[in-house]
Coordinates of C-alpha atoms in Angstrom, one line a residue:
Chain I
X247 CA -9.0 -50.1 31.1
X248 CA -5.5 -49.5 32.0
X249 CA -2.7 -48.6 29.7
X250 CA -0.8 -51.5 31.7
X251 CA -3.6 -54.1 31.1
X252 CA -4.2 -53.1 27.3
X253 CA -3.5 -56.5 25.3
X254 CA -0.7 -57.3 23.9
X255 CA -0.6 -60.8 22.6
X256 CA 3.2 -60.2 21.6
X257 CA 4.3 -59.7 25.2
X258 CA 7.1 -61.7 26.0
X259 CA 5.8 -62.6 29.7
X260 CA 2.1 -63.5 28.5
X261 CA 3.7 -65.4 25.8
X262 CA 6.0 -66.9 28.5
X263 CA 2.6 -67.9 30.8
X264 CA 0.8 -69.5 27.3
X265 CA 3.5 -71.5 26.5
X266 CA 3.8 -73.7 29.9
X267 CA -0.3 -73.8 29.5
X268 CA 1.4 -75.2 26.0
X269 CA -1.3 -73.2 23.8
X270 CA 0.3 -71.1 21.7
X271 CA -0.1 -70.5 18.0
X272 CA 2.8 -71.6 16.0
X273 CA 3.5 -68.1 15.0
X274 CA 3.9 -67.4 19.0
X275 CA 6.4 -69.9 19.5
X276 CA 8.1 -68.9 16.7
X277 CA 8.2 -65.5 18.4
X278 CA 9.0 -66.3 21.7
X279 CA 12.5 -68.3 20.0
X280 CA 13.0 -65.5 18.6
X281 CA 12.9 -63.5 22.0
X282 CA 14.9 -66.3 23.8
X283 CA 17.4 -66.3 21.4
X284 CA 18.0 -62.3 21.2
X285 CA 18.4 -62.9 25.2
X286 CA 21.1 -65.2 25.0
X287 CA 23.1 -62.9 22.7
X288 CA 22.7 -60.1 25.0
X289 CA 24.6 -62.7 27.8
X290 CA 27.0 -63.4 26.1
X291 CA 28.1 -59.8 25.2
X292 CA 27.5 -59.0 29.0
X293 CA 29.7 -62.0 29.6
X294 CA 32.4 -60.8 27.2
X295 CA 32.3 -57.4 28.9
X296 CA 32.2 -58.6 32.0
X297 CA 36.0 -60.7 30.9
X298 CA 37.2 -57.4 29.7
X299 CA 37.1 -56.2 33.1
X300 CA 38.5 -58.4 35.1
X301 CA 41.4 -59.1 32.4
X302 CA 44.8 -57.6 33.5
X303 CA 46.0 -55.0 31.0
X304 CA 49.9 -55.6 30.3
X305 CA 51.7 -52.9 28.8
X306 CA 55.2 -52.7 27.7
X307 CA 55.9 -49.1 29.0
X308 CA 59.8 -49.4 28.2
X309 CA 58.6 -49.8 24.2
X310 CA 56.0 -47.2 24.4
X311 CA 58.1 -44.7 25.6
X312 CA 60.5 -45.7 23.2
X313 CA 58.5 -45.1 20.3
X314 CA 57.2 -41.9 21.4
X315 CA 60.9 -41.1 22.0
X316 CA 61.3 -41.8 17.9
X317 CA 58.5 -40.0 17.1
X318 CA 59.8 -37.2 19.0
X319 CA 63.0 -36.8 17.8
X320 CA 62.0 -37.6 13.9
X321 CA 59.8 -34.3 14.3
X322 CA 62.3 -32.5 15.8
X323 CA 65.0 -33.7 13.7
X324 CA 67.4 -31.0 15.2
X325 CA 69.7 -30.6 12.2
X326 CA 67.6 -30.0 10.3
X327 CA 65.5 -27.5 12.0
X328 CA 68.8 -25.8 12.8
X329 CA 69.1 -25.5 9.3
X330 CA 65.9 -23.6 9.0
X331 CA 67.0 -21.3 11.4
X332 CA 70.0 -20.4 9.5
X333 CA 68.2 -20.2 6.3
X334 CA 65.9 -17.6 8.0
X335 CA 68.5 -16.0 9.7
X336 CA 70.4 -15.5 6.3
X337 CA 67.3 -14.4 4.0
X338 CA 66.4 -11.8 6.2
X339 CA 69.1 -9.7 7.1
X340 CA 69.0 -6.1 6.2
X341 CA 70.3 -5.3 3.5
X342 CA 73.3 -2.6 3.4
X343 CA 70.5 0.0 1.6
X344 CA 69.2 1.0 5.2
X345 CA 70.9 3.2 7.0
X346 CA 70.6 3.4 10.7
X347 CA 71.4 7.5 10.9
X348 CA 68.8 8.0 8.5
X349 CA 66.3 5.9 10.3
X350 CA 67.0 8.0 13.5
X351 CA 66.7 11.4 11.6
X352 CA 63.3 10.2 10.4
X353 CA 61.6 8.7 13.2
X354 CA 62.9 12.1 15.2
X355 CA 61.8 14.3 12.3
X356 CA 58.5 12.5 12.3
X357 CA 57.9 12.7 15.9
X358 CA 58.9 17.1 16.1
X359 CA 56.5 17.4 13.2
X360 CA 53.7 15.9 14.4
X361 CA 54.4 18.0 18.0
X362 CA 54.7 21.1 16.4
X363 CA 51.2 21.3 14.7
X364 CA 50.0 19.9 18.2
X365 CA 51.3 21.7 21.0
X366 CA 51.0 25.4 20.1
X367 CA 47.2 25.0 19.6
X368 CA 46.8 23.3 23.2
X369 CA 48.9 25.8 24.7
X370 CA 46.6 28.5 23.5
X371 CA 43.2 26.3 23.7
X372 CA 44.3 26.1 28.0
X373 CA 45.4 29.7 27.7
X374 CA 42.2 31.0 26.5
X375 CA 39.1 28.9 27.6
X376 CA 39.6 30.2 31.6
X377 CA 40.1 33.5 30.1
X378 CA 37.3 34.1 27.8
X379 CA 35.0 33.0 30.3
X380 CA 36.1 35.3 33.2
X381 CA 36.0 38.4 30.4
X382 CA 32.7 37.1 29.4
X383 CA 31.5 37.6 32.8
X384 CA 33.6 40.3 33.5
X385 CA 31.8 42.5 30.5
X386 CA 28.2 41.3 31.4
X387 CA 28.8 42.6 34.7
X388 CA 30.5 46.0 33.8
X389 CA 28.3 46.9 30.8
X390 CA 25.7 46.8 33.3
X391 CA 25.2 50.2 34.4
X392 CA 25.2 51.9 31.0
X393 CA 21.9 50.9 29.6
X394 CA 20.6 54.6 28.7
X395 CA 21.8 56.1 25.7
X396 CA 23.9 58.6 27.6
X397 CA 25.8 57.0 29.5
X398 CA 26.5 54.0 27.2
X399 CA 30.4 53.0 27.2
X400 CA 33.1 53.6 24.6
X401 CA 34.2 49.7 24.4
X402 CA 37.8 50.0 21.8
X403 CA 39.2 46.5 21.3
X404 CA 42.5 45.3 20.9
X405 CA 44.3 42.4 19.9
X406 CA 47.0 40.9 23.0
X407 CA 46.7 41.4 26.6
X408 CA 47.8 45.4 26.4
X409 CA 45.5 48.2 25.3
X410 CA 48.7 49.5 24.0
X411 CA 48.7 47.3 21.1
X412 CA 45.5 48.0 21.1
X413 CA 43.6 48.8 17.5
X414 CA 39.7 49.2 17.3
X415 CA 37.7 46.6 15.4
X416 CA 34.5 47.1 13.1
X417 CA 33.2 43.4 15.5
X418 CA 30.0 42.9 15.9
X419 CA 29.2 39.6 18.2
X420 CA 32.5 38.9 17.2
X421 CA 34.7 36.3 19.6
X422 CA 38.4 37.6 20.0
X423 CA 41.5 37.9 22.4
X424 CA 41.0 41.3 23.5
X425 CA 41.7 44.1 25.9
X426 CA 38.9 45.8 26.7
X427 CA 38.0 49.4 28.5
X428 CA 35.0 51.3 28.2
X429 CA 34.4 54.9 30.0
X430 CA 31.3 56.7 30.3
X431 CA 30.4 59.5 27.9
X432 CA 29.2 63.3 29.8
X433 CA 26.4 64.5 28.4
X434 CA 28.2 67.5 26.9
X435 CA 30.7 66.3 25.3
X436 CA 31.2 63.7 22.4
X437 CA 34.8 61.9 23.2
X438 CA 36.7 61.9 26.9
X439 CA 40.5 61.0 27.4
X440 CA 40.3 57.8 28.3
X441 CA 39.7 56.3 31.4
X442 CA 40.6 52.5 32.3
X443 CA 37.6 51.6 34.9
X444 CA 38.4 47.8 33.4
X445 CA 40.9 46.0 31.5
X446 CA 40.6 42.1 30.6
X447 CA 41.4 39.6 27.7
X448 CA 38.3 38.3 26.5
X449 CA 35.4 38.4 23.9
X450 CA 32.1 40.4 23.4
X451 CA 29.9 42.9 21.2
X452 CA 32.1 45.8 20.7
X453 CA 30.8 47.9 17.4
X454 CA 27.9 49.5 18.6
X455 CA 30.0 51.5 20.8
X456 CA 33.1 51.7 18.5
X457 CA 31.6 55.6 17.0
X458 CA 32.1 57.6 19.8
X459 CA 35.8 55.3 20.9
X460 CA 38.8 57.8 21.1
X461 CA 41.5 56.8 19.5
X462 CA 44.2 55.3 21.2
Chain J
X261 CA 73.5 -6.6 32.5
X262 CA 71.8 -5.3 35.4
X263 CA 73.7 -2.1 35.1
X264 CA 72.3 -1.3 31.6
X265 CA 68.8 -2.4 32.4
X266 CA 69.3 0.0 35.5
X267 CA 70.8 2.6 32.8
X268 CA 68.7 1.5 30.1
X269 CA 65.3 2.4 32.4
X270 CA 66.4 5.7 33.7
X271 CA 66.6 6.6 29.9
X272 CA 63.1 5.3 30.0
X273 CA 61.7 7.1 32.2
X274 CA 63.5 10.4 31.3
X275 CA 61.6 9.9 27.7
X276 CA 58.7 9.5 29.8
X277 CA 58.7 12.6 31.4
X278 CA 59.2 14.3 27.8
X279 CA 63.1 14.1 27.2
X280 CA 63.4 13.9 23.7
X281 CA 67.3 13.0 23.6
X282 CA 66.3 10.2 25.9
X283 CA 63.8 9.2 23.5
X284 CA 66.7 9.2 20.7
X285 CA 68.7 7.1 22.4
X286 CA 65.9 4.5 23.0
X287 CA 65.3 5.1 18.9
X288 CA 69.4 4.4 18.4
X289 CA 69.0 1.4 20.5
X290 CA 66.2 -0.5 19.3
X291 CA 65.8 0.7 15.5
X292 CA 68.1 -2.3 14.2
X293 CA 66.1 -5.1 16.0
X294 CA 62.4 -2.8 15.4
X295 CA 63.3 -2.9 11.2
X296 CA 64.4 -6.5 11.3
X297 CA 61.3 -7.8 12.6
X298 CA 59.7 -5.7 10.7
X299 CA 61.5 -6.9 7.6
X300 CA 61.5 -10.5 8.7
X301 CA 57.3 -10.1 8.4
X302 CA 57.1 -8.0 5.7
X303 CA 59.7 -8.8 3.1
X304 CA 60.5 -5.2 2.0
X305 CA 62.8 -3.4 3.5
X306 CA 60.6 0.3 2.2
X307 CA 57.9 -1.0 3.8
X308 CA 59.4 -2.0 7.0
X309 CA 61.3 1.1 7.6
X310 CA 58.2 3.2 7.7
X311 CA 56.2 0.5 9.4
X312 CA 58.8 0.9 12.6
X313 CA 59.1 4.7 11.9
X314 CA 55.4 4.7 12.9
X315 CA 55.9 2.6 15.5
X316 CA 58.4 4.5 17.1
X317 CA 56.3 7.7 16.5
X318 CA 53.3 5.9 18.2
X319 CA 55.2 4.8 21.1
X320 CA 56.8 7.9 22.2
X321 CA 53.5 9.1 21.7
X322 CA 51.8 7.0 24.1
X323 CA 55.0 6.8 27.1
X324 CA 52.8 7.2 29.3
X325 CA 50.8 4.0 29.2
X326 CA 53.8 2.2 29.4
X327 CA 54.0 0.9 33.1
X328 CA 57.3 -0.8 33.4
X329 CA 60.1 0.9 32.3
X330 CA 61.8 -2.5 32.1
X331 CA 59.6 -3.6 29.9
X332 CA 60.4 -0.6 26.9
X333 CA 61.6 -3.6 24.5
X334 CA 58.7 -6.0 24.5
X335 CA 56.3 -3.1 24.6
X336 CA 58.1 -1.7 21.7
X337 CA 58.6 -4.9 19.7
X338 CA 54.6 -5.3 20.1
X339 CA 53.9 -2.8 19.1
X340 CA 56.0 -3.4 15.8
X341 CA 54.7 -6.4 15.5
X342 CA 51.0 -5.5 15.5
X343 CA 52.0 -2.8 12.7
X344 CA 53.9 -5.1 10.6
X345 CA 50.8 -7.7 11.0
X346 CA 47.9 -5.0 10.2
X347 CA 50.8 -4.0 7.0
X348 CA 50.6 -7.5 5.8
X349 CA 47.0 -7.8 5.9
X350 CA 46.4 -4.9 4.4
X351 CA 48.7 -5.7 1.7
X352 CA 47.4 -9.3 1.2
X353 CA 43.9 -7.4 0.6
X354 CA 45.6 -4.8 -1.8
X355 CA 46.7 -8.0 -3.7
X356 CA 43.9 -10.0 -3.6
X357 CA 41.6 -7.4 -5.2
X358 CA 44.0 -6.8 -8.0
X359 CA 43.6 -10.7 -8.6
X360 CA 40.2 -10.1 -8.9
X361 CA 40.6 -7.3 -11.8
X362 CA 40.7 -7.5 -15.1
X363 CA 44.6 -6.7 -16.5
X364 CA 43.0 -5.9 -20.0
X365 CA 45.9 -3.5 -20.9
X366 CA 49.9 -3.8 -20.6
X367 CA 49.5 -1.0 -18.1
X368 CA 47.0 -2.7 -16.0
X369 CA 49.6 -5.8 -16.0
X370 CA 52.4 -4.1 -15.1
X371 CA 50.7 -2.2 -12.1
X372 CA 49.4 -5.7 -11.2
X373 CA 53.0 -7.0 -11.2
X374 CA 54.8 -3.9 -9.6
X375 CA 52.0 -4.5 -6.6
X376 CA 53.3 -8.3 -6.3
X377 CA 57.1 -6.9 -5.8
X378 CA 55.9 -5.9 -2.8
X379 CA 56.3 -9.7 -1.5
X380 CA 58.8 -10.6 -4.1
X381 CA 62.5 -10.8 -4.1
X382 CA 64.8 -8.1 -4.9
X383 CA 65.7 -7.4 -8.4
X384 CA 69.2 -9.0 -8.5
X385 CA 67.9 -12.3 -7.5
X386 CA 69.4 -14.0 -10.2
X387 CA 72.2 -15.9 -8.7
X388 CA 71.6 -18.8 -6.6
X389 CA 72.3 -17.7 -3.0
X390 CA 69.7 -14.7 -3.8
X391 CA 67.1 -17.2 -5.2
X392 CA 67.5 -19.5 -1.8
X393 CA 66.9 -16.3 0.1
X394 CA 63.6 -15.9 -2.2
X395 CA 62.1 -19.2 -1.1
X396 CA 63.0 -18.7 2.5
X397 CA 61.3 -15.6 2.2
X398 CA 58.1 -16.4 0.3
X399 CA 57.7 -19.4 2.3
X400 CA 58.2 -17.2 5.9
X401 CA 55.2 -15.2 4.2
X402 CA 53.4 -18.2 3.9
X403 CA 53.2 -19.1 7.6
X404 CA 49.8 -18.3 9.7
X405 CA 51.1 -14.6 11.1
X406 CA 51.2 -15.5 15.6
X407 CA 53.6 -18.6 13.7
X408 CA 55.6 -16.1 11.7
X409 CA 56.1 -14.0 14.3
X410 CA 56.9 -16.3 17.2
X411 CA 59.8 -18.0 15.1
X412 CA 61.1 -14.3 14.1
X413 CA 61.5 -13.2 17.6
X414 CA 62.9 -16.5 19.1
X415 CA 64.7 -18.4 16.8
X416 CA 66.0 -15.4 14.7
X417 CA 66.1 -12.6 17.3
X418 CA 67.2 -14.9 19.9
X419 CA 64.3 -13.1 22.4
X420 CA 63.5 -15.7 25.7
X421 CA 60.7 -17.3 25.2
X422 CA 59.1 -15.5 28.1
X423 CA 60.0 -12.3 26.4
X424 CA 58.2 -13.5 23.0
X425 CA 55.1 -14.1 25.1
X426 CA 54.8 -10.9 26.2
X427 CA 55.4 -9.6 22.9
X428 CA 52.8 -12.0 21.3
X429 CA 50.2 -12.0 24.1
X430 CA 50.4 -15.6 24.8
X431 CA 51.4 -17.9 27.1
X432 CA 54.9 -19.7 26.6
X433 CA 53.4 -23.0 25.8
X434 CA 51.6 -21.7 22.7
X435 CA 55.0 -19.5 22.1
X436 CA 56.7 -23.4 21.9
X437 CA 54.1 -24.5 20.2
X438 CA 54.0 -21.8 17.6
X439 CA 57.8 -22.2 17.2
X440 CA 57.8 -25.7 16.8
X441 CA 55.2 -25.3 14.4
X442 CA 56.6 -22.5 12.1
X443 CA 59.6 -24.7 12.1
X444 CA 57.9 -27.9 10.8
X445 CA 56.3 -25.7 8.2
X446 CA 59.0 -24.2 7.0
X447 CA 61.1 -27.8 6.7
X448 CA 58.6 -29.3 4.7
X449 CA 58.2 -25.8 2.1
X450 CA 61.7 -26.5 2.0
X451 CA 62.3 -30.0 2.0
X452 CA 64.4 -29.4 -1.3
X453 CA 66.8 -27.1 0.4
X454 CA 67.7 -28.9 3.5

């Protein structure tokens, strides 16, 4: 059996078909008002809908406009809100204690410390990174002809770009802005005037050489 | 007019390429208007002098992102404004947690009320014209801060309304309606003095 053909004895339409065969149960004709009745009401609301529709909807623009116009113009109430202006206007000027000349000397003062601390470190951070790496290479590539014992280089360090100003450091894998020159060592003798085969600002190992360095 | 936004540019982009005289005389020009808003938000005039100090600092730090040389003022005065704001929060915070504490001691108290002279009025604000100028000010305080500052920078200022957009980050309906709003705010907080 269907879902569609299950029984419903409550169903308006069979209830409809037994009451022209005129046998229904009292309680089925009570239910079947019941079911004409909630019809009618839905007419008549469809009916009252239906009015609302065709009725023509009048409405006096002129006064609407009117009243938002008063609505308006209470909210804006210009006196008054001019008023507020001038109260905040007046409350919040600055008071005769602040001195423009001062203000200028700080914000200035502010702005030259604050460059100060900066721009000397990033003038010598762009100074030295291209440099250190070129002397880095440059010393792996010179040191590497000396690698037996006697003819190991005299390396003598010194601070600034001049091996005048030069000064030999007790460094040992030690990173600094140096000038660098190394010579090679006879066998027979311990120390040789120096002889600049390469000069550089950079960083390396300079103390195991530093013994046998002449003085500068 | 056009002549000193022409002049006033060229300054611009002279601090722009690292001219620190030009800078100054960007500094001379705008302090007065930079610590008023300031002052107009924050209600102190310690505070607001270092709050445009910094703002200053931070814009002649940052030149370069400024595209438009025209546009120095706004850029400026947003930046003020956005210092003065993050000030005012942070304060609010400062004096919301000291609500929170105990003031056990008369030390305790008196820190307590030393932090809420921060957003009081001045010490001579006995006399009557000093007291109006109190209310004004605690009830400017108590407007929602985009209200605060949108009525600062048109209605006191005198800024264009597209100016204050710019300044705010809005468009210049919600710069009308912020106005309009501040304004209704502040008439009925001081219905009394009207």
């Amino acid at each position: 059996m269907s879902k569609e053909d299950k029984y419903n004895p409550n169903d308006p339409a069979f209830l409809a078909s037994r009451a022209l065969d005129e046998s229904l149960t009292n309680e089925q004709r009570e239910l079947l008002n019941d079911l004409n009745d909630e019809a009618e009401s839905f007419r008549s609301v469809d009916d009252f809908v239906k009015s609302l529709r065709d009725e023509k909807i009048d409405i006096d623009w002129a006064t609407f406009q009117q009243t938002i116009q008063d609505r308006i113009t209470s909210e804006y109430d210009d006196a008054q809100l001019d008023r507020v202006d001038e109260l905040v206007q007046g409350a919040t000027e600055l008071p005769d204690s602040w001195n423009e000349k001062r203000f200028t000397q700080g914000v200035l003062q502010k702005i030259e410390s604050t460059s100060q601390v900066r721009h000397p470190k990033l003038r010598w951070m762009k100074a030295m990174m291209p440099l250190a790496a070129a002397a880095a290479i440059a010393l792996a590539v010179t040191m590497m002809p000396w690698q037996d014992s006697t003819n190991a280089p005299t390396s003598i360090v010194s601070i600034g770009p001049s091996i005048h100003l030069g000064h030999r450091l007790p460094l040992k894998n030690a990173v600094a802005l140096v000038s660098f020159r190394h010579e090679p060592i006879a066998a027979d003798e311990t120390a040789s005037r120096s002889r600049v085969s390469f000069v550089s600002i950079g960083s390396g190992s300079m103390a195991q050489s530093q013994a046998s360095a002449p003085p500068l | 007019m056009n002549e000193s936004k022409t002049s006033e540019r060229a300054t611009v982009e002279k601090a722009q390429g690292g001219d620190a005289d030009a800078f100054a005389e960007l500094v001379r020009a705008y302090q007065r208007r930079a610590v008023s808003v300031a002052y107009r938000l924050l209600n102190n005039i310690e505070d607001a002098s270092d709050v445009a100090q910094d703002a200053f600092v931070k814009a002649f730090r940052s030149m370069g992102q400024l595209e438009d040389a025209e546009k120095f003022g706004s850029w400026l005065l947003r930046i003020v404004g956005n210092l003065s704001l993050n000030f005012r929060r942070a304060r609010s915070l400062r004096s919301a947690v000291s609500l929170d504490g105990d003031f056990s001691s008369d030390n305790d108290a008196q820190d307590a009320a030393s932090k809420f002279r921060l957003v009081a009025p001045d010490d001579d604000d006995t006399e009557q014209g000093h007291e109006m100028q109190g209310l004004v000010r605690d009830a400017i305080a108590k407007l929602p801060e985009k209200q605060a500052l949108s009525l600062i920078l048109f209605s006191v200022e005198g800024l264009p309304q597209k100016q204050v957009a710019e300044i705010v980050e809005c468009s210049v309906e919600l710069v009308k309606w912020n106005v309009f709003q501040a304004r209704k705010k502040l008439r009925e907080l001081l219905s009394g003095q009207l």
